[in-house]
Short mmCIF file of C-alpha atoms in Angstrom, two decimals:
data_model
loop_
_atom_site.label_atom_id
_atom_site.label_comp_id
_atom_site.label_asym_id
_atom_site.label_seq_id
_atom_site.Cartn_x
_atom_site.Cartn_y
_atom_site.Cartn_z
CA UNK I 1 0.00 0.00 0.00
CA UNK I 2 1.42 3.74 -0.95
CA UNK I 3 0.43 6.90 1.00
CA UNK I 4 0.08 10.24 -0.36
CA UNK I 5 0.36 12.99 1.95
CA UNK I 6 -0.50 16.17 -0.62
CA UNK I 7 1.00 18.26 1.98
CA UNK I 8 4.45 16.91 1.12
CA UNK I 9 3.58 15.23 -2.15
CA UNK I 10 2.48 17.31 -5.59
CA UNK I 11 -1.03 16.42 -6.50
CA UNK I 12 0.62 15.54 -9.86
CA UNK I 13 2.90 13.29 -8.65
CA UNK I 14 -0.29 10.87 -6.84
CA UNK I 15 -2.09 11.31 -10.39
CA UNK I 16 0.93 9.89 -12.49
CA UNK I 17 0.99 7.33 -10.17
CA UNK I 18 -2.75 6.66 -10.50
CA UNK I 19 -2.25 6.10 -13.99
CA UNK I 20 1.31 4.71 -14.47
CA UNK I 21 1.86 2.31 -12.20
CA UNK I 22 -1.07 1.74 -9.31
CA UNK I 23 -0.49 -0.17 -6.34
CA UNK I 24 -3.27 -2.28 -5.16
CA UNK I 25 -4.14 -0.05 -2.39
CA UNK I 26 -3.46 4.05 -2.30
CA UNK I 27 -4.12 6.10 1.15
CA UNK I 28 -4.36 10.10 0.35
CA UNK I 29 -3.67 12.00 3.67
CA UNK I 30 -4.13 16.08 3.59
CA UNK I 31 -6.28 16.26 1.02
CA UNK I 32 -7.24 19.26 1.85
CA UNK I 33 -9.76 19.97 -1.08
CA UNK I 34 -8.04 19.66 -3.53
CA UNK I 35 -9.86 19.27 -7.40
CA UNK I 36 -8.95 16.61 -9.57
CA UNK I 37 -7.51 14.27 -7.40
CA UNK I 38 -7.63 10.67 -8.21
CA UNK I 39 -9.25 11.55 -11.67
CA UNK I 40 -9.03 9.45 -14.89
CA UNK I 41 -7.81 6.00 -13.49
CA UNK I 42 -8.30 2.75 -15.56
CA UNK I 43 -7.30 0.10 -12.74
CA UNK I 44 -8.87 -2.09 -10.27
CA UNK I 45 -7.88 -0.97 -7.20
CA UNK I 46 -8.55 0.38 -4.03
CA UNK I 47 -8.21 4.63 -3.05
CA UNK I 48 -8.79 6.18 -0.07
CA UNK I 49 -8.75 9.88 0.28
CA UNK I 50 -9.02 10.93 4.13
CA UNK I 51 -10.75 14.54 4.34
CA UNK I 52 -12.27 16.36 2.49
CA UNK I 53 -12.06 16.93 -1.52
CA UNK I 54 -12.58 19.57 -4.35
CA UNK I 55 -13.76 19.64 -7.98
CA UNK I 56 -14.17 16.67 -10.19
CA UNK I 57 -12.69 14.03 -7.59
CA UNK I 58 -12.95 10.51 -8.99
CA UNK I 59 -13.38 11.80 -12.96
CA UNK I 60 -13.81 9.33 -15.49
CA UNK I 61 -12.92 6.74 -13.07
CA UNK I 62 -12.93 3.14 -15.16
CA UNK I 63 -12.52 -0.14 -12.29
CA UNK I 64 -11.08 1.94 -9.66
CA UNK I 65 -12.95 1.73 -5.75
CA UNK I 66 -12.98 5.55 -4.59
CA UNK I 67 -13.82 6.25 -0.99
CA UNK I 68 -13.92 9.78 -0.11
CA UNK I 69 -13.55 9.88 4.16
CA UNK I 70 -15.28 13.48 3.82
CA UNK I 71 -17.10 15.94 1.93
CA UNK I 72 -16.79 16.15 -2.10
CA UNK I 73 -17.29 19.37 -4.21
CA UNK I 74 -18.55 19.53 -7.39
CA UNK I 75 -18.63 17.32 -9.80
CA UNK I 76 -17.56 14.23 -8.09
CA UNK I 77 -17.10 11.12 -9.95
CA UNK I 78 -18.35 13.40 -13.49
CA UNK I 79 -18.21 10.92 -16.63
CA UNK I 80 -17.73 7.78 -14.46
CA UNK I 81 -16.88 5.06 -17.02
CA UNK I 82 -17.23 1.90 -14.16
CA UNK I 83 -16.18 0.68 -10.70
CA UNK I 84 -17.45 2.78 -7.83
CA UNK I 85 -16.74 6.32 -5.83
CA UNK I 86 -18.10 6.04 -2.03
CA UNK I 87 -18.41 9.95 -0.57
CA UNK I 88 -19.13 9.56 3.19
CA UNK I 89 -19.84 13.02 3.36
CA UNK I 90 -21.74 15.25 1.45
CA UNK I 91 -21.56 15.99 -2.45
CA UNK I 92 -21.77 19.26 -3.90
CA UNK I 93 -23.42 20.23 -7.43
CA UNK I 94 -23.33 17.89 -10.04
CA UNK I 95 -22.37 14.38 -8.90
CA UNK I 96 -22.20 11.98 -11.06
CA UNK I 97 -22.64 14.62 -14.23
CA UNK I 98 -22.66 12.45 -17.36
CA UNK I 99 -21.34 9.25 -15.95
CA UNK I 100 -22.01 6.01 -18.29
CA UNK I 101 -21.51 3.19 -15.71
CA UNK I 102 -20.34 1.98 -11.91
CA UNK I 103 -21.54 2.93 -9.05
CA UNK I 104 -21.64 6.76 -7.15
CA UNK I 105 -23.14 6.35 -3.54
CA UNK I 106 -23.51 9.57 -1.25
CA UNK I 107 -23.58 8.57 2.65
CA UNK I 108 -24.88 12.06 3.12
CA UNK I 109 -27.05 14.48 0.74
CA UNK I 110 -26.28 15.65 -2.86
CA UNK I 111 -26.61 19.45 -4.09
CA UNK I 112 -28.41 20.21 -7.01
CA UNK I 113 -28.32 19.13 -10.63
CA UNK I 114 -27.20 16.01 -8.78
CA UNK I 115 -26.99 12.83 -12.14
CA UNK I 116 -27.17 15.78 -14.61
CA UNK I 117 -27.03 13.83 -18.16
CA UNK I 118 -26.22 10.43 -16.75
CA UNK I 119 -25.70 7.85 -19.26
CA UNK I 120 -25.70 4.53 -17.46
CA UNK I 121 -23.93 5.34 -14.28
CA UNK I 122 -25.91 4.32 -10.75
CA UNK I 123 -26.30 6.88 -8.34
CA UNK I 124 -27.47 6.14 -4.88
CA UNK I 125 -28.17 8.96 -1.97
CA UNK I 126 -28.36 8.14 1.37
CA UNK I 127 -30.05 11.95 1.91
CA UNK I 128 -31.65 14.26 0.21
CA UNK I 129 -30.31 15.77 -3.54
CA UNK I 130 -31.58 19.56 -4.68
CA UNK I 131 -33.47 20.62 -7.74
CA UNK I 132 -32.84 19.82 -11.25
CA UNK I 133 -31.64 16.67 -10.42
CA UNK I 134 -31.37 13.64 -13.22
CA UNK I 135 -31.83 16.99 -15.65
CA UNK I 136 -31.83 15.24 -19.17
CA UNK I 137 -30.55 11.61 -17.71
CA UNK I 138 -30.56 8.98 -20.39
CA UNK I 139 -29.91 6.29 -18.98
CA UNK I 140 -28.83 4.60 -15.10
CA UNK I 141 -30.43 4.71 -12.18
CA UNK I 142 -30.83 7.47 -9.72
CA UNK I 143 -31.87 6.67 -6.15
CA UNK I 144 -32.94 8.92 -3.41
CA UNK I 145 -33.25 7.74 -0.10
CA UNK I 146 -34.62 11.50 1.29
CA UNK I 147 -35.98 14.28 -0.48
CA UNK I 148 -35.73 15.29 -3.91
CA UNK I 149 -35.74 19.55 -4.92
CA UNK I 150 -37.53 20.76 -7.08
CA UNK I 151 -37.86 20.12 -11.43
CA UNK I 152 -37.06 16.60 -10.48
CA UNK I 153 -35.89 14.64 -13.81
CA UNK I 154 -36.76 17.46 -15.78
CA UNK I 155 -35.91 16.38 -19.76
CA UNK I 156 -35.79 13.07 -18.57
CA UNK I 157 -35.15 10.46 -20.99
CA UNK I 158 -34.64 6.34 -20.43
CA UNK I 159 -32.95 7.02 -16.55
CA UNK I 160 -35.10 5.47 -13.84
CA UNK I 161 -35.53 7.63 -10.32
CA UNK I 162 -36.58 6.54 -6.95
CA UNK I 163 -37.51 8.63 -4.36
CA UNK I 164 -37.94 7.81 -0.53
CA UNK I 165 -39.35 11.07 0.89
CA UNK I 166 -40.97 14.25 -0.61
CA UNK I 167 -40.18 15.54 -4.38
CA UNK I 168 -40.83 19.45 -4.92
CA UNK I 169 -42.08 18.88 -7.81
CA UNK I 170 -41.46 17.25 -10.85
CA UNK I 171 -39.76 18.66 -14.22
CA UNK I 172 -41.25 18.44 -17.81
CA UNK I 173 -42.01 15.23 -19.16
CA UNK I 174 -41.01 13.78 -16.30
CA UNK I 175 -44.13 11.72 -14.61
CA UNK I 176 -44.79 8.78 -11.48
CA UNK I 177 -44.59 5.55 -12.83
CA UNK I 178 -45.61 2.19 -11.38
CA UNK I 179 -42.92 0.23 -9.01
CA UNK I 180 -42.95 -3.03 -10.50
CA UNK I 181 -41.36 -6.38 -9.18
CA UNK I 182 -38.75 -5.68 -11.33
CA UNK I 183 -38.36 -2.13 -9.65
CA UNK I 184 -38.23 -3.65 -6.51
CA UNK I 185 -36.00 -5.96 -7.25
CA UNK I 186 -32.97 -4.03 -9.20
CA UNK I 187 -33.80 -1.22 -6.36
CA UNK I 188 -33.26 -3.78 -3.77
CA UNK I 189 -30.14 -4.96 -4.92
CA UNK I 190 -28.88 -0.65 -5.46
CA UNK I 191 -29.75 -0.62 -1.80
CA UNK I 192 -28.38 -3.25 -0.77
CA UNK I 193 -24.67 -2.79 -2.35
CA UNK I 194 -24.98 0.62 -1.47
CA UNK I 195 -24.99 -0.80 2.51
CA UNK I 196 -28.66 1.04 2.95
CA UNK I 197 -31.49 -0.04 5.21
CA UNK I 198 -34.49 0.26 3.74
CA UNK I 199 -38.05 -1.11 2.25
CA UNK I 200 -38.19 -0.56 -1.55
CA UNK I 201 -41.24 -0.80 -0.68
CA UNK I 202 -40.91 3.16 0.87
CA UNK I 203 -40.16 4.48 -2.61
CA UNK I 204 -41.81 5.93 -5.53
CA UNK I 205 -40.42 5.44 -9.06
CA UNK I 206 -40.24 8.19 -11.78
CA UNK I 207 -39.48 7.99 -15.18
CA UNK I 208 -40.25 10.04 -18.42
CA UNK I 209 -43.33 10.40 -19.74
CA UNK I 210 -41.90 10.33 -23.66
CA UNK I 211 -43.64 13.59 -24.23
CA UNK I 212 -40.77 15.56 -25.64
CA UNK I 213 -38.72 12.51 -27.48
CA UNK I 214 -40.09 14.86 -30.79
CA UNK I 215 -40.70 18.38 -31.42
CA UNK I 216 -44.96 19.27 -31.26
CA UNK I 217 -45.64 22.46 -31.74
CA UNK I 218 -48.23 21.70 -29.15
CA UNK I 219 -45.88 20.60 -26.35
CA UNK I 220 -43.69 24.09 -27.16
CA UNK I 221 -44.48 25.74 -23.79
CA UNK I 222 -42.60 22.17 -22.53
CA UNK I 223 -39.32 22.24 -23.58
#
């Protein structure tokens, strides 16, 4: 296992390591939000980054296991490709922005915009997330365990949403949908890797309602 203490290491010099060369395990010490760090790794194995962490941690992160032992700002884990990012704090705007696959989970609540343009990635949210979250999400799964902002989904395209508590409202084209057994059951198993107690039976499932897929001149006050 390597440590990184950023207060006597470059931030560079962990990155080229990240990508060159990775040990199995990596320990970050002093992080002391910093952006970009651990970004753009294509390797299975394990990071931990103890405090707190800036812009775009965890970036197009392909294999790699990211635990963040604090709070993340924003853009963590943007244009995930695979493996998973862990935040035990909170997340700030746009987590998970565009990512295509693996797993973001947020111990503690999300800002807004929160899955903005996902493309396969899972994100799971132990709190709440703020408004304009899953904004134009294609595809994935976005899973709130609290309460969701306002112009929920708003855009939304083939990206499922589950919501525990109270939504503010939702965005255009973006509708309650029935929770299926096979809801239940691919929320179940979100839940359950994500280390989270609860019923799926306590959610509510959103999803588009295919509305705006094609321009009608009739739907114009919608987009």
């Amino acid at each position: 296992m390597n440590d990184f203490d950023l207060k006597r290491v470059p931030l560079r010099d962990l990155n080229a390591h990240l990508h060159n060369d990775p040990t199995d395990e990596v320990t970050v010490k002093n992080p002391g939000g910093r952006h970009a760090i651990a970004v753009g790794i294509d390797a299975a194995i394990d990071v931990t980054i103890d405090g707190h962490v800036g812009y775009y941690c965890g970036g197009m992160n392909k294999r790699a296991k990211i635990t963040v032992a604090g709070h993340a700002g924003p853009g963590v884990a943007e244009n995930m490709m695979s493996g998973r990012v862990r935040v035990k704090g909170n997340a700030s705007q746009y987590a998970g922005a565009s990512g295509r696959g693996g797993t973001l989970i947020v111990e503690g609540s999300a800002s807004a915009r929160c899955g903005i343009s996902m493309k396969g990635v899972d994100i799971v949210v132990a709190g709440d997330v703020g408004h304009m979250s899953a904004f134009m999400a294609q595809a994935g799964h976005l899973v709130v365990c609290g309460n969701a902002g306002q112009h929920l989904g708003d855009s939304l395209y083939e990206a499922v949403i589950f919501v525990r508590g109270q939504v503010g409202d939702l965005g255009a084209d973006c509708i309650e949908k029935e929770m299926t057994p096979t809801h239940r059951q691919t929320l179940s198993r979100l839940l359950e890797q994500s280390g989270f107690q609860h019923s799926p039976d306590e959610f509510r499932r959103y999803g588009s309602a295919r509305g705006l897929y094609h321009f009608d001149v009739d739907h114009a006050d919608a987009y």
